[in-house]
mmCIF file of C-alpha atoms in Angstrom:
data_model
loop_
_atom_site.group_PDB
_atom_site.id
_atom_site.type_symbol
_atom_site.label_atom_id
_atom_site.label_comp_id
_atom_site.label_asym_id
_atom_site.label_seq_id
_atom_site.Cartn_x
_atom_site.Cartn_y
_atom_site.Cartn_z
ATOM 1 C CA MET S 1 140.886 134.949 174.427
ATOM 2 C CA GLU S 2 137.128 133.827 176.947
ATOM 3 C CA ARG S 3 135.449 131.641 176.831
ATOM 4 C CA ARG S 4 132.619 133.368 175.506
ATOM 5 C CA ASP S 5 135.105 134.815 172.116
ATOM 6 C CA PHE S 6 136.600 131.528 171.890
ATOM 7 C CA ILE S 7 132.801 129.894 171.129
ATOM 8 C CA LYS S 8 131.280 132.683 169.051
ATOM 9 C CA SER S 9 134.529 133.329 166.965
ATOM 10 C CA ALA S 10 133.835 129.004 166.492
ATOM 11 C CA ILE S 11 130.226 129.018 165.632
ATOM 12 C CA VAL S 12 131.703 132.140 163.135
ATOM 13 C CA VAL S 13 133.920 130.194 161.507
ATOM 14 C CA VAL S 14 131.467 126.988 161.165
ATOM 15 C CA ALA S 15 129.744 128.862 159.617
ATOM 16 C CA GLY S 16 131.743 130.523 157.078
ATOM 17 C CA ALA S 17 133.133 127.153 156.645
ATOM 18 C CA ALA S 18 129.435 125.711 155.453
ATOM 19 C CA VAL S 19 128.930 127.552 152.936
ATOM 20 C CA PRO S 20 132.029 126.396 150.573
ATOM 21 C CA MET S 21 131.943 122.982 151.877
ATOM 22 C CA SER S 22 128.250 122.434 150.270
ATOM 23 C CA ALA S 23 130.031 124.469 146.895
ATOM 24 C CA LEU S 24 132.062 121.214 146.959
ATOM 25 C CA GLU S 25 129.434 118.927 148.316
ATOM 26 C CA LEU S 26 127.027 119.952 144.858
ATOM 27 C CA MET S 27 129.887 119.447 142.707
ATOM 28 C CA ASN S 28 130.714 115.422 143.298
ATOM 29 C CA PRO S 29 132.432 114.190 140.664
ATOM 30 C CA LYS S 30 130.858 111.036 140.857
ATOM 31 C CA ASP S 31 127.095 113.470 140.512
ATOM 32 C CA VAL S 32 129.152 114.987 137.169
ATOM 33 C CA LEU S 33 130.025 110.774 135.614
ATOM 34 C CA ALA S 34 127.027 110.149 136.028
ATOM 35 C CA ALA S 35 125.649 113.097 134.588
ATOM 36 C CA ASN S 36 127.758 112.769 131.988
ATOM 37 C CA PRO S 37 128.759 108.537 130.890
ATOM 38 C CA ASN S 38 131.891 108.446 128.628
ATOM 39 C CA LEU S 39 129.111 106.751 126.273
ATOM 40 C CA LYS S 40 126.261 107.757 124.591
ATOM 41 C CA TRP S 41 125.037 106.752 121.348
ATOM 42 C CA ALA S 42 123.830 108.229 118.126
ATOM 43 C CA PHE S 43 122.774 107.250 114.958
ATOM 44 C CA LEU S 44 124.053 109.263 111.141
ATOM 45 C CA VAL S 45 121.927 107.618 108.256
ATOM 46 C CA ASP S 46 123.264 109.425 105.254
ATOM 47 C CA THR S 47 120.332 108.498 102.912
ATOM 48 C CA THR S 48 121.910 110.084 100.067
ATOM 49 C CA LYS S 49 123.787 106.534 99.747
ATOM 50 C CA CYS S 50 121.564 104.466 100.506
ATOM 51 C CA VAL S 51 120.174 102.466 97.568
ATOM 52 C CA GLY S 52 117.557 100.531 98.688
ATOM 53 C CA CYS S 53 119.739 96.934 98.895
ATOM 54 C CA GLY S 54 118.018 96.300 102.096
ATOM 55 C CA MET S 55 121.309 93.691 103.629
ATOM 56 C CA CYS S 56 120.315 96.065 106.741
ATOM 57 C CA VAL S 57 117.091 94.203 107.529
ATOM 58 C CA LYS S 58 117.858 91.494 106.307
ATOM 59 C CA ALA S 59 121.116 91.415 108.634
ATOM 60 C CA CYS S 60 118.945 92.939 111.460
ATOM 61 C CA LYS S 61 116.487 90.118 111.550
ATOM 62 C CA THR S 62 119.104 87.875 111.141
ATOM 63 C CA GLU S 63 121.476 88.799 114.046
ATOM 64 C CA ASN S 64 118.333 89.543 116.740
ATOM 65 C CA ASP S 65 116.265 86.649 116.122
ATOM 66 C CA ILE S 66 113.786 88.307 114.749
ATOM 67 C CA PRO S 67 111.449 85.762 112.539
ATOM 68 C CA TRP S 68 111.787 85.886 108.850
ATOM 69 C CA THR S 69 108.207 85.107 107.530
ATOM 70 C CA ALA S 70 106.443 87.679 110.408
ATOM 71 C CA ASN S 71 105.872 91.148 108.630
ATOM 72 C CA VAL S 72 108.023 92.724 111.793
ATOM 73 C CA SER S 73 111.060 93.900 111.651
ATOM 74 C CA ARG S 74 113.570 96.090 113.801
ATOM 75 C CA THR S 75 114.229 98.516 111.389
ATOM 76 C CA TRP S 76 112.931 98.732 107.888
ATOM 77 C CA VAL S 77 113.584 100.736 104.401
ATOM 78 C CA GLU S 78 110.699 103.223 102.732
ATOM 79 C CA ARG S 79 111.231 104.039 99.353
ATOM 80 C CA TYR S 80 109.795 107.062 98.001
ATOM 81 C CA VAL S 81 109.165 108.310 94.584
ATOM 82 C CA VAL S 82 107.893 111.391 93.736
ATOM 83 C CA THR S 83 105.748 112.715 90.388
ATOM 84 C CA LYS S 84 106.508 115.787 88.626
ATOM 85 C CA GLU S 85 103.084 116.621 89.729
ATOM 86 C CA GLY S 86 104.151 116.324 92.965
ATOM 87 C CA LYS S 87 102.055 113.367 93.881
ATOM 88 C CA VAL S 88 103.578 111.420 97.040
ATOM 89 C CA TRP S 89 104.212 107.205 96.421
ATOM 90 C CA ALA S 90 105.648 105.395 99.194
ATOM 91 C CA ASP S 91 106.096 101.767 99.889
ATOM 92 C CA CYS S 92 108.323 99.271 102.772
ATOM 93 C CA PRO S 93 107.204 95.745 101.502
ATOM 94 C CA LYS S 94 108.014 93.121 103.809
ATOM 95 C CA GLN S 95 110.199 95.867 105.708
ATOM 96 C CA ALA S 96 112.372 95.444 102.681
ATOM 97 C CA ARG S 97 114.415 92.456 103.649
ATOM 98 C CA ASP S 98 114.576 91.730 99.858
ATOM 99 C CA GLY S 99 114.714 95.121 98.992
ATOM 100 C CA PHE S 100 113.871 97.014 95.909
ATOM 101 C CA THR S 101 114.177 94.845 93.023
ATOM 102 C CA SER S 102 111.304 96.374 90.879
ATOM 103 C CA PRO S 103 110.594 99.706 90.231
ATOM 104 C CA LEU S 104 106.442 98.638 90.792
ATOM 105 C CA LEU S 105 105.198 100.503 94.389
ATOM 106 C CA ASP S 106 103.562 97.885 97.499
ATOM 107 C CA GLU S 107 100.058 100.181 97.647
ATOM 108 C CA ASN S 108 99.005 97.493 99.922
ATOM 109 C CA ALA S 109 95.215 96.330 99.126
ATOM 110 C CA ALA S 110 95.275 99.382 96.267
ATOM 111 C CA GLY S 111 97.535 96.474 94.578
ATOM 112 C CA LYS S 112 100.624 97.156 92.445
ATOM 113 C CA ILE S 113 101.404 100.580 91.340
ATOM 114 C CA SER S 114 103.333 101.611 88.065
ATOM 115 C CA VAL S 115 104.442 105.202 87.825
ATOM 116 C CA ASP S 116 106.244 106.133 84.239
ATOM 117 C CA PRO S 117 110.034 106.298 84.953
ATOM 118 C CA ASN S 118 109.319 110.187 82.752
ATOM 119 C CA ASP S 119 107.115 111.088 85.295
ATOM 120 C CA ILE S 120 109.481 110.870 88.395
ATOM 121 C CA ALA S 121 111.128 114.025 89.389
ATOM 122 C CA LYS S 122 112.758 112.202 92.330
ATOM 123 C CA GLY S 123 113.187 108.566 93.987
ATOM 124 C CA PHE S 124 114.845 107.759 97.091
ATOM 125 C CA PHE S 125 115.056 105.471 100.201
ATOM 126 C CA VAL S 126 115.282 106.262 103.480
ATOM 127 C CA PRO S 127 116.351 104.158 106.244
ATOM 128 C CA LYS S 128 114.226 104.184 109.311
ATOM 129 C CA LEU S 129 115.037 102.392 112.788
ATOM 130 C CA CYS S 130 114.576 102.879 116.328
ATOM 131 C CA ASN S 131 115.544 106.413 117.339
ATOM 132 C CA GLN S 132 116.066 106.275 121.053
ATOM 133 C CA CYS S 133 114.726 109.216 122.079
ATOM 134 C CA ASP S 134 116.282 111.087 124.751
ATOM 135 C CA ASN S 135 112.466 111.298 126.044
ATOM 136 C CA PRO S 136 110.971 107.894 124.744
ATOM 137 C CA PRO S 137 107.249 108.164 125.158
ATOM 138 C CA CYS S 138 107.510 104.082 125.316
ATOM 139 C CA ALA S 139 109.380 104.512 128.401
ATOM 140 C CA GLN S 140 107.535 106.607 130.152
ATOM 141 C CA VAL S 141 103.670 104.763 129.126
ATOM 142 C CA CYS S 142 104.984 101.258 129.811
ATOM 143 C CA PRO S 143 103.226 100.307 133.471
ATOM 144 C CA VAL S 144 105.234 98.033 134.818
ATOM 145 C CA GLY S 145 108.575 99.145 133.937
ATOM 146 C CA ALA S 146 110.234 95.685 131.828
ATOM 147 C CA THR S 147 111.298 99.783 129.033
ATOM 148 C CA TYR S 148 113.960 101.933 130.014
ATOM 149 C CA LYS S 149 116.841 103.440 128.737
ATOM 150 C CA THR S 150 119.703 102.822 129.339
ATOM 151 C CA PRO S 151 122.365 105.412 130.757
ATOM 152 C CA ASP S 152 124.101 105.065 127.151
ATOM 153 C CA GLY S 153 121.148 105.280 125.283
ATOM 154 C CA PRO S 154 119.576 102.711 123.841
ATOM 155 C CA ILE S 155 115.689 102.036 125.194
ATOM 156 C CA LEU S 156 115.867 98.380 126.002
ATOM 157 C CA VAL S 157 112.869 95.394 126.696
ATOM 158 C CA ASP S 158 112.745 93.301 129.585
ATOM 159 C CA ARG S 159 111.586 90.247 128.457
ATOM 160 C CA THR S 160 110.503 88.740 131.701
ATOM 161 C CA TRP S 161 108.765 91.614 132.593
ATOM 162 C CA CYS S 162 106.607 92.421 130.190
ATOM 163 C CA ILE S 163 103.269 92.252 129.723
ATOM 164 C CA GLY S 164 102.587 92.415 126.757
ATOM 165 C CA CYS S 165 99.843 95.484 126.799
ATOM 166 C CA GLY S 166 101.092 97.111 123.815
ATOM 167 C CA TYR S 167 101.091 100.680 125.246
ATOM 168 C CA CYS S 168 104.053 101.752 124.091
ATOM 169 C CA ILE S 169 103.734 100.587 120.833
ATOM 170 C CA GLN S 170 100.833 102.761 120.414
ATOM 171 C CA SER S 171 102.793 105.620 121.959
ATOM 172 C CA CYS S 172 105.875 105.280 119.412
ATOM 173 C CA PRO S 173 105.291 107.916 117.018
ATOM 174 C CA TYR S 174 107.784 106.414 114.128
ATOM 175 C CA GLY S 175 106.304 103.369 115.008
ATOM 176 C CA ALA S 176 109.836 101.767 115.796
ATOM 177 C CA ARG S 177 107.958 99.243 117.955
ATOM 178 C CA PHE S 178 106.155 95.201 117.721
ATOM 179 C CA PHE S 179 104.355 92.574 118.928
ATOM 180 C CA HIS S 180 107.264 89.700 118.998
ATOM 181 C CA PRO S 181 105.035 86.689 117.278
ATOM 182 C CA ILE S 182 107.234 84.168 119.420
ATOM 183 C CA TYR S 183 108.231 85.732 122.494
ATOM 184 C CA HIS S 184 104.443 87.535 122.967
ATOM 185 C CA VAL S 185 106.233 90.742 124.613
ATOM 186 C CA ALA S 186 107.175 94.316 122.668
ATOM 187 C CA ASP S 187 110.450 94.210 121.316
ATOM 188 C CA LYS S 188 112.781 97.029 119.533
ATOM 189 C CA CYS S 189 115.918 97.722 117.949
ATOM 190 C CA THR S 190 118.263 97.956 121.143
ATOM 191 C CA TRP S 191 121.224 99.364 118.390
ATOM 192 C CA CYS S 192 122.539 96.054 118.882
ATOM 193 C CA TYR S 193 123.679 96.348 123.156
ATOM 194 C CA HIS S 194 125.483 93.020 122.302
ATOM 195 C CA ARG S 195 127.786 94.039 119.565
ATOM 196 C CA LEU S 196 128.240 97.556 121.070
ATOM 197 C CA HIS S 197 129.101 96.156 124.084
ATOM 198 C CA HIS S 198 131.528 94.136 122.382
ATOM 199 C CA GLY S 199 133.552 96.319 120.387
ATOM 200 C CA MET S 200 131.646 96.354 117.282
ATOM 201 C CA LYS S 201 129.147 98.464 115.335
ATOM 202 C CA THR S 202 125.593 97.025 114.671
ATOM 203 C CA ALA S 203 124.224 94.745 112.474
ATOM 204 C CA CYS S 204 122.204 96.956 109.755
ATOM 205 C CA VAL S 205 125.984 98.815 109.917
ATOM 206 C CA GLY S 206 128.106 96.094 109.601
ATOM 207 C CA ALA S 207 125.848 95.136 106.405
ATOM 208 C CA CYS S 208 125.615 97.945 104.864
ATOM 209 C CA PRO S 209 128.101 98.573 101.697
ATOM 210 C CA PHE S 210 127.349 101.819 100.871
ATOM 211 C CA GLY S 211 128.240 103.220 104.967
ATOM 212 C CA ALA S 212 124.743 104.766 104.540
ATOM 213 C CA ARG S 213 124.525 103.440 108.378
ATOM 214 C CA GLN S 214 127.063 104.505 111.001
ATOM 215 C CA ILE S 215 126.966 104.155 114.599
ATOM 216 C CA GLY S 216 129.113 106.638 116.992
ATOM 217 C CA ASN S 217 129.915 107.749 120.729
ATOM 218 C CA LEU S 218 128.412 111.730 120.982
ATOM 219 C CA ARG S 219 131.315 111.954 123.982
ATOM 220 C CA ASP S 220 134.084 111.148 121.666
ATOM 221 C CA PRO S 221 134.896 114.585 120.377
ATOM 222 C CA ASN S 222 136.624 112.631 117.137
ATOM 223 C CA ASP S 223 134.315 110.216 116.436
ATOM 224 C CA PRO S 224 132.712 110.479 112.745
ATOM 225 C CA VAL S 225 129.052 110.919 113.989
ATOM 226 C CA THR S 226 130.014 113.350 116.549
ATOM 227 C CA LEU S 227 131.398 115.791 114.084
ATOM 228 C CA ALA S 228 128.506 115.346 112.015
ATOM 229 C CA VAL S 229 125.861 115.912 114.025
ATOM 230 C CA LEU S 230 128.150 119.284 115.248
ATOM 231 C CA ASP S 231 129.004 120.393 111.846
ATOM 232 C CA GLY S 232 126.792 118.643 109.499
ATOM 233 C CA ARG S 233 123.351 119.294 107.570
ATOM 234 C CA ILE S 234 121.459 116.965 109.536
ATOM 235 C CA GLY S 235 117.886 116.594 110.741
ATOM 236 C CA VAL S 236 116.262 114.357 113.005
ATOM 237 C CA LEU S 237 112.590 112.682 112.503
ATOM 238 C CA LYS S 238 109.172 113.958 113.445
ATOM 239 C CA SER S 239 111.145 116.950 115.680
ATOM 240 C CA TYR S 240 107.745 118.386 116.691
ATOM 241 C CA PHE S 241 107.434 116.038 119.303
ATOM 242 C CA GLY S 242 109.264 116.752 121.393
ATOM 243 C CA THR S 243 111.178 113.094 121.732
ATOM 244 C CA LYS S 244 115.231 114.450 120.692
ATOM 245 C CA PRO S 245 115.587 111.377 118.883
ATOM 246 C CA GLN S 246 119.214 110.155 118.843
ATOM 247 C CA ALA S 247 119.352 108.860 115.081
ATOM 248 C CA PHE S 248 119.981 112.221 112.906
ATOM 249 C CA TYR S 249 119.634 112.148 109.008
ATOM 250 C CA ILE S 250 121.715 113.660 106.262
ATOM 251 C CA GLY S 251 119.551 114.377 103.190
ATOM 252 C CA LEU S 252 116.290 114.403 104.520
ATOM 253 C CA SER S 253 113.520 114.906 102.030
ATOM 254 C CA LYS S 254 110.365 117.125 102.918
ATOM 255 C CA GLU S 255 108.357 114.219 101.760
ATOM 256 C CA VAL S 256 109.596 112.628 104.901
ATOM 257 C CA ASP S 257 108.303 112.014 107.892
ATOM 258 C CA MET C 1 82.996 97.799 167.177
ATOM 259 C CA SER C 2 83.485 94.576 165.801
ATOM 260 C CA HIS C 3 81.803 95.382 162.810
ATOM 261 C CA VAL C 4 84.456 97.392 161.984
ATOM 262 C CA TRP C 5 87.042 95.020 162.818
ATOM 263 C CA ARG C 6 86.058 92.527 160.891
ATOM 264 C CA PRO C 7 86.437 94.179 157.416
ATOM 265 C CA LEU C 8 89.370 95.954 159.032
ATOM 266 C CA TRP C 9 90.588 92.493 159.382
ATOM 267 C CA VAL C 10 89.925 90.967 155.714
ATOM 268 C CA VAL C 11 91.442 93.951 154.268
ATOM 269 C CA ILE C 12 94.733 94.219 156.336
ATOM 270 C CA VAL C 13 95.249 90.786 155.762
ATOM 271 C CA LEU C 14 94.864 91.309 152.505
ATOM 272 C CA VAL C 15 97.203 94.213 152.230
ATOM 273 C CA ALA C 16 99.936 91.998 153.709
ATOM 274 C CA GLY C 17 99.629 89.811 151.209
ATOM 275 C CA VAL C 18 99.852 91.871 148.317
ATOM 276 C CA LEU C 19 103.333 93.016 150.121
ATOM 277 C CA THR C 20 104.591 89.470 151.035
ATOM 278 C CA PHE C 21 103.986 88.050 147.667
ATOM 279 C CA ARG C 22 105.276 91.628 145.953
ATOM 280 C CA HIS C 23 108.269 90.661 148.076
ATOM 281 C CA PHE C 24 109.389 87.854 146.923
ATOM 282 C CA TYR C 25 108.239 87.836 143.195
ATOM 283 C CA VAL C 26 110.282 91.377 142.487
ATOM 284 C CA PRO C 27 113.749 91.190 141.993
ATOM 285 C CA LYS C 28 116.107 92.641 144.092
ATOM 286 C CA ASP C 29 117.699 94.344 142.124
ATOM 287 C CA PHE C 30 114.527 96.330 140.300
ATOM 288 C CA GLY C 31 114.112 99.697 140.908
ATOM 289 C CA ILE C 32 114.668 103.510 139.844
ATOM 290 C CA GLN C 33 118.245 103.237 138.382
ATOM 291 C CA GLU C 34 120.373 106.667 137.409
ATOM 292 C CA GLN C 35 117.788 107.789 134.440
ATOM 293 C CA GLY C 36 115.407 108.187 136.736
ATOM 294 C CA TYR C 37 111.466 107.303 137.821
ATOM 295 C CA MET C 38 110.682 108.461 134.110
ATOM 296 C CA TYR C 39 112.955 107.039 131.835
ATOM 297 C CA GLY C 40 114.671 104.766 134.711
ATOM 298 C CA PHE C 41 112.448 101.836 136.480
ATOM 299 C CA HIS C 42 113.198 98.627 135.420
ATOM 300 C CA ARG C 43 115.334 95.558 136.251
ATOM 301 C CA LEU C 44 119.448 96.372 136.694
ATOM 302 C CA SER C 45 119.865 93.336 135.316
ATOM 303 C CA ASN C 46 118.854 92.990 132.194
ATOM 304 C CA GLU C 47 120.865 95.336 130.673
ATOM 305 C CA GLN C 48 123.509 92.699 131.355
ATOM 306 C CA ASP C 49 121.020 89.914 129.684
ATOM 307 C CA TRP C 50 120.905 91.637 126.665
ATOM 308 C CA ILE C 51 124.449 92.362 126.539
ATOM 309 C CA ASN C 52 124.646 88.554 126.953
ATOM 310 C CA PHE C 53 122.200 88.050 123.437
ATOM 311 C CA PRO C 54 124.756 86.035 121.321
ATOM 312 C CA ILE C 55 126.403 87.366 118.429
ATOM 313 C CA SER C 56 125.670 86.553 114.626
ATOM 314 C CA TYR C 57 127.670 88.436 112.142
ATOM 315 C CA LYS C 58 131.669 89.568 112.268
ATOM 316 C CA PHE C 59 131.301 92.387 110.504
ATOM 317 C CA SER C 60 135.652 92.222 110.700
ATOM 318 C CA LYS C 61 137.342 95.601 108.924
ATOM 319 C CA ASP C 62 138.405 94.628 105.750
ATOM 320 C CA ASP C 63 137.348 90.777 105.640
ATOM 321 C CA SER C 64 140.441 90.459 108.414
ATOM 322 C CA TYR C 65 138.327 87.598 109.730
ATOM 323 C CA CYS C 66 137.304 86.257 106.894
ATOM 324 C CA GLN C 67 141.173 86.147 105.117
ATOM 325 C CA GLN C 68 142.802 83.932 108.111
ATOM 326 C CA CYS C 69 141.688 80.889 105.950
ATOM 327 C CA HIS C 70 140.435 82.110 102.298
ATOM 328 C CA PRO C 71 142.466 84.835 101.642
ATOM 329 C CA GLY C 72 142.358 84.661 98.087
ATOM 330 C CA HIS C 73 139.001 84.705 97.911
ATOM 331 C CA VAL C 74 139.187 88.146 100.120
ATOM 332 C CA LYS C 75 142.432 89.243 97.980
ATOM 333 C CA SER C 76 140.265 88.865 94.327
ATOM 334 C CA LEU C 77 137.017 90.588 96.498
ATOM 335 C CA LEU C 78 138.426 93.709 97.872
ATOM 336 C CA ALA C 79 140.312 94.176 93.933
ATOM 337 C CA SER C 80 136.535 94.748 92.597
ATOM 338 C CA PRO C 81 133.929 97.003 93.073
ATOM 339 C CA HIS C 82 132.108 94.479 95.141
ATOM 340 C CA ALA C 83 134.983 95.232 97.831
ATOM 341 C CA ILE C 84 132.746 97.184 99.793
ATOM 342 C CA ILE C 85 130.517 94.189 100.373
ATOM 343 C CA PRO C 86 131.102 92.222 103.286
ATOM 344 C CA CYS C 87 131.374 89.049 103.020
ATOM 345 C CA GLU C 88 129.029 88.130 105.334
ATOM 346 C CA ASP C 89 126.266 89.814 103.281
ATOM 347 C CA CYS C 90 125.874 86.755 100.865
ATOM 348 C CA HIS C 91 127.715 84.196 103.033
ATOM 349 C CA GLY C 92 125.586 84.376 105.679
ATOM 350 C CA PRO C 93 126.507 85.093 109.627
ATOM 351 C CA ALA C 94 129.869 83.685 110.424
ATOM 352 C CA LEU C 95 128.878 82.788 113.833
ATOM 353 C CA ASN C 96 131.655 80.831 115.681
ATOM 354 C CA HIS C 97 132.183 79.435 111.835
ATOM 355 C CA PRO C 98 134.133 77.137 111.131
ATOM 356 C CA ASP C 99 133.820 75.491 114.254
ATOM 357 C CA ASN C 100 129.799 75.914 114.564
ATOM 358 C CA PRO C 101 128.514 75.823 112.023
ATOM 359 C CA PRO C 102 131.900 74.031 109.696
ATOM 360 C CA LYS C 103 129.833 75.308 106.243
ATOM 361 C CA LEU C 104 128.476 78.407 105.520
ATOM 362 C CA GLN C 105 125.213 78.367 103.362
ATOM 363 C CA ILE C 106 126.063 80.727 100.462
ATOM 364 C CA ASP C 107 122.897 82.799 98.634
ATOM 365 C CA LYS C 108 123.750 82.477 95.257
ATOM 366 C CA ARG C 109 120.020 83.102 94.011
ATOM 367 C CA ARG C 110 119.772 85.865 91.453
ATOM 368 C CA ALA C 111 117.154 87.959 93.846
ATOM 369 C CA LEU C 112 120.644 88.537 95.885
ATOM 370 C CA CYS C 113 122.152 90.200 93.069
ATOM 371 C CA LEU C 114 119.035 91.945 91.910
ATOM 372 C CA ARG C 115 118.502 93.673 95.534
ATOM 373 C CA CYS C 116 121.096 96.211 94.269
ATOM 374 C CA HIS C 117 121.509 95.308 90.166
ATOM 375 C CA ALA C 118 117.807 95.533 89.889
ATOM 376 C CA ASN C 119 117.784 99.256 87.798
ATOM 377 C CA LEU C 120 115.352 101.424 89.117
ATOM 378 C CA PRO C 121 114.948 105.121 87.298
ATOM 379 C CA TYR C 122 115.197 107.223 90.350
ATOM 380 C CA PRO C 123 116.531 110.747 88.995
ATOM 381 C CA GLY C 124 119.631 111.351 91.504
ATOM 382 C CA ALA C 125 119.657 108.257 93.201
ATOM 383 C CA GLY C 126 122.911 105.939 93.954
ATOM 384 C CA ARG C 127 120.810 103.211 92.608
ATOM 385 C CA ASN C 128 120.439 104.747 89.493
ATOM 386 C CA VAL C 129 124.582 105.303 89.076
ATOM 387 C CA MET C 130 125.195 101.606 89.708
ATOM 388 C CA PRO C 131 125.206 99.135 86.905
ATOM 389 C CA GLY C 132 121.597 97.975 86.528
ATOM 390 C CA ILE C 133 119.674 95.633 84.561
ATOM 391 C CA ASP C 134 115.596 95.007 83.762
ATOM 392 C CA PRO C 135 115.463 91.528 85.603
ATOM 393 C CA LEU C 136 112.276 90.648 83.225
ATOM 394 C CA THR C 137 114.350 91.114 79.922
ATOM 395 C CA HIS C 138 118.116 90.122 80.773
ATOM 396 C CA ASN C 139 118.248 86.433 80.739
ATOM 397 C CA PRO C 140 115.160 85.857 82.940
ATOM 398 C CA GLY C 141 115.594 81.965 84.588
ATOM 399 C CA GLN C 142 119.359 82.028 85.078
ATOM 400 C CA GLU C 143 121.055 82.749 88.040
ATOM 401 C CA CYS C 144 123.826 85.519 87.374
ATOM 402 C CA VAL C 145 126.472 83.651 88.814
ATOM 403 C CA GLU C 146 126.026 81.147 86.465
ATOM 404 C CA CYS C 147 127.568 83.772 83.845
ATOM 405 C CA HIS C 148 129.398 86.459 86.193
ATOM 406 C CA ASN C 149 131.743 85.774 88.586
ATOM 407 C CA PRO C 150 130.967 87.557 92.233
ATOM 408 C CA HIS C 151 133.906 88.223 93.659
ATOM 409 C CA ASN C 152 135.881 89.767 90.749
ATOM 410 C CA VAL C 153 133.056 91.014 89.114
ATOM 411 C CA MET C 154 135.688 93.158 86.091
ATOM 412 C CA GLU C 155 137.323 89.289 85.160
ATOM 413 C CA GLY C 156 134.124 89.230 82.680
ATOM 414 C CA LEU C 157 132.215 86.587 81.380
ATOM 415 C CA GLN C 158 132.586 83.093 82.595
#
């Protein structure tokens, strides 16, 4: 073989091999795994099972050290009462930390409203909490990098770094964020990140006697939550915001938003 | 050219000052993490800070934690319709009980029972199906546990 031929062939071989090699580089398994971590938490709320006892709110406030008397909570339960004429009433006294024990609706400044039981077409309870959106507007607007999305889903707030500007509280379409009265920083539901990482369920899921709240791992194909999200008739809140909420609801009514 | 250099020096010193301050003030693990610039800009060690947050509630499956020392109570509870209620809903978070606290504070107030058993007349709601009372007419002022055993509710009135 001439030296010239050898160099020509070598160039062809190297160039030809570079193409599949570059494809291998694209398929680096580490990158694939990073894009699909083994954990991706999702929440499932079955509103048909909720009776409005508010045990979830009580447990959440206790577990996460949220002041009991302050009018803020990481999770809350809303009551909806729809009359036969189509009038919709809704209330959430003290975020339902004491449950719903009275048929009177707490309409704040308008006072307590009494609805005739014979006029009620339907009444139900909707537990709410942070949706841990896949496109979280709260994390996007934070000017200092204090709030962020974790690889397994929940959005957290760095209490040492938050300056308390309140942009995130304004940006959340679900009203899930509030100003912590003691730490003076933005606060939000973490889906009990500390409990999840110790193999436990969230405090609200554990406290619910009726199984209205569930949390599961979407990467586990046999998880009951995954099965419900894949096959069940589920809905999400305010889908039109494009936030891709990761809390899914069974039995949503058109009055709920 | 000194009229150009004088303000320029001030600017250079200011910028250098800010950069030096930033170098020492911003934590080393602060930056764009896995989730990208838009959602993942944060101090990485804060994730561990949250994982280290203290756990209050045990919420063990079938109350197995409580059963170790209180088998009788758990047994009577599991035999009643109240079996679905975790112990800690009424007894409060176990924390490191029995070491700390050695005794749990039991919530025996009427208001606790009314969370489920105050009747609300909502067609189609689970609340309406449960045994419910009107708190204004059903022995007002009395605690429920004076007559009802919260563990074994089927036991009848005491």
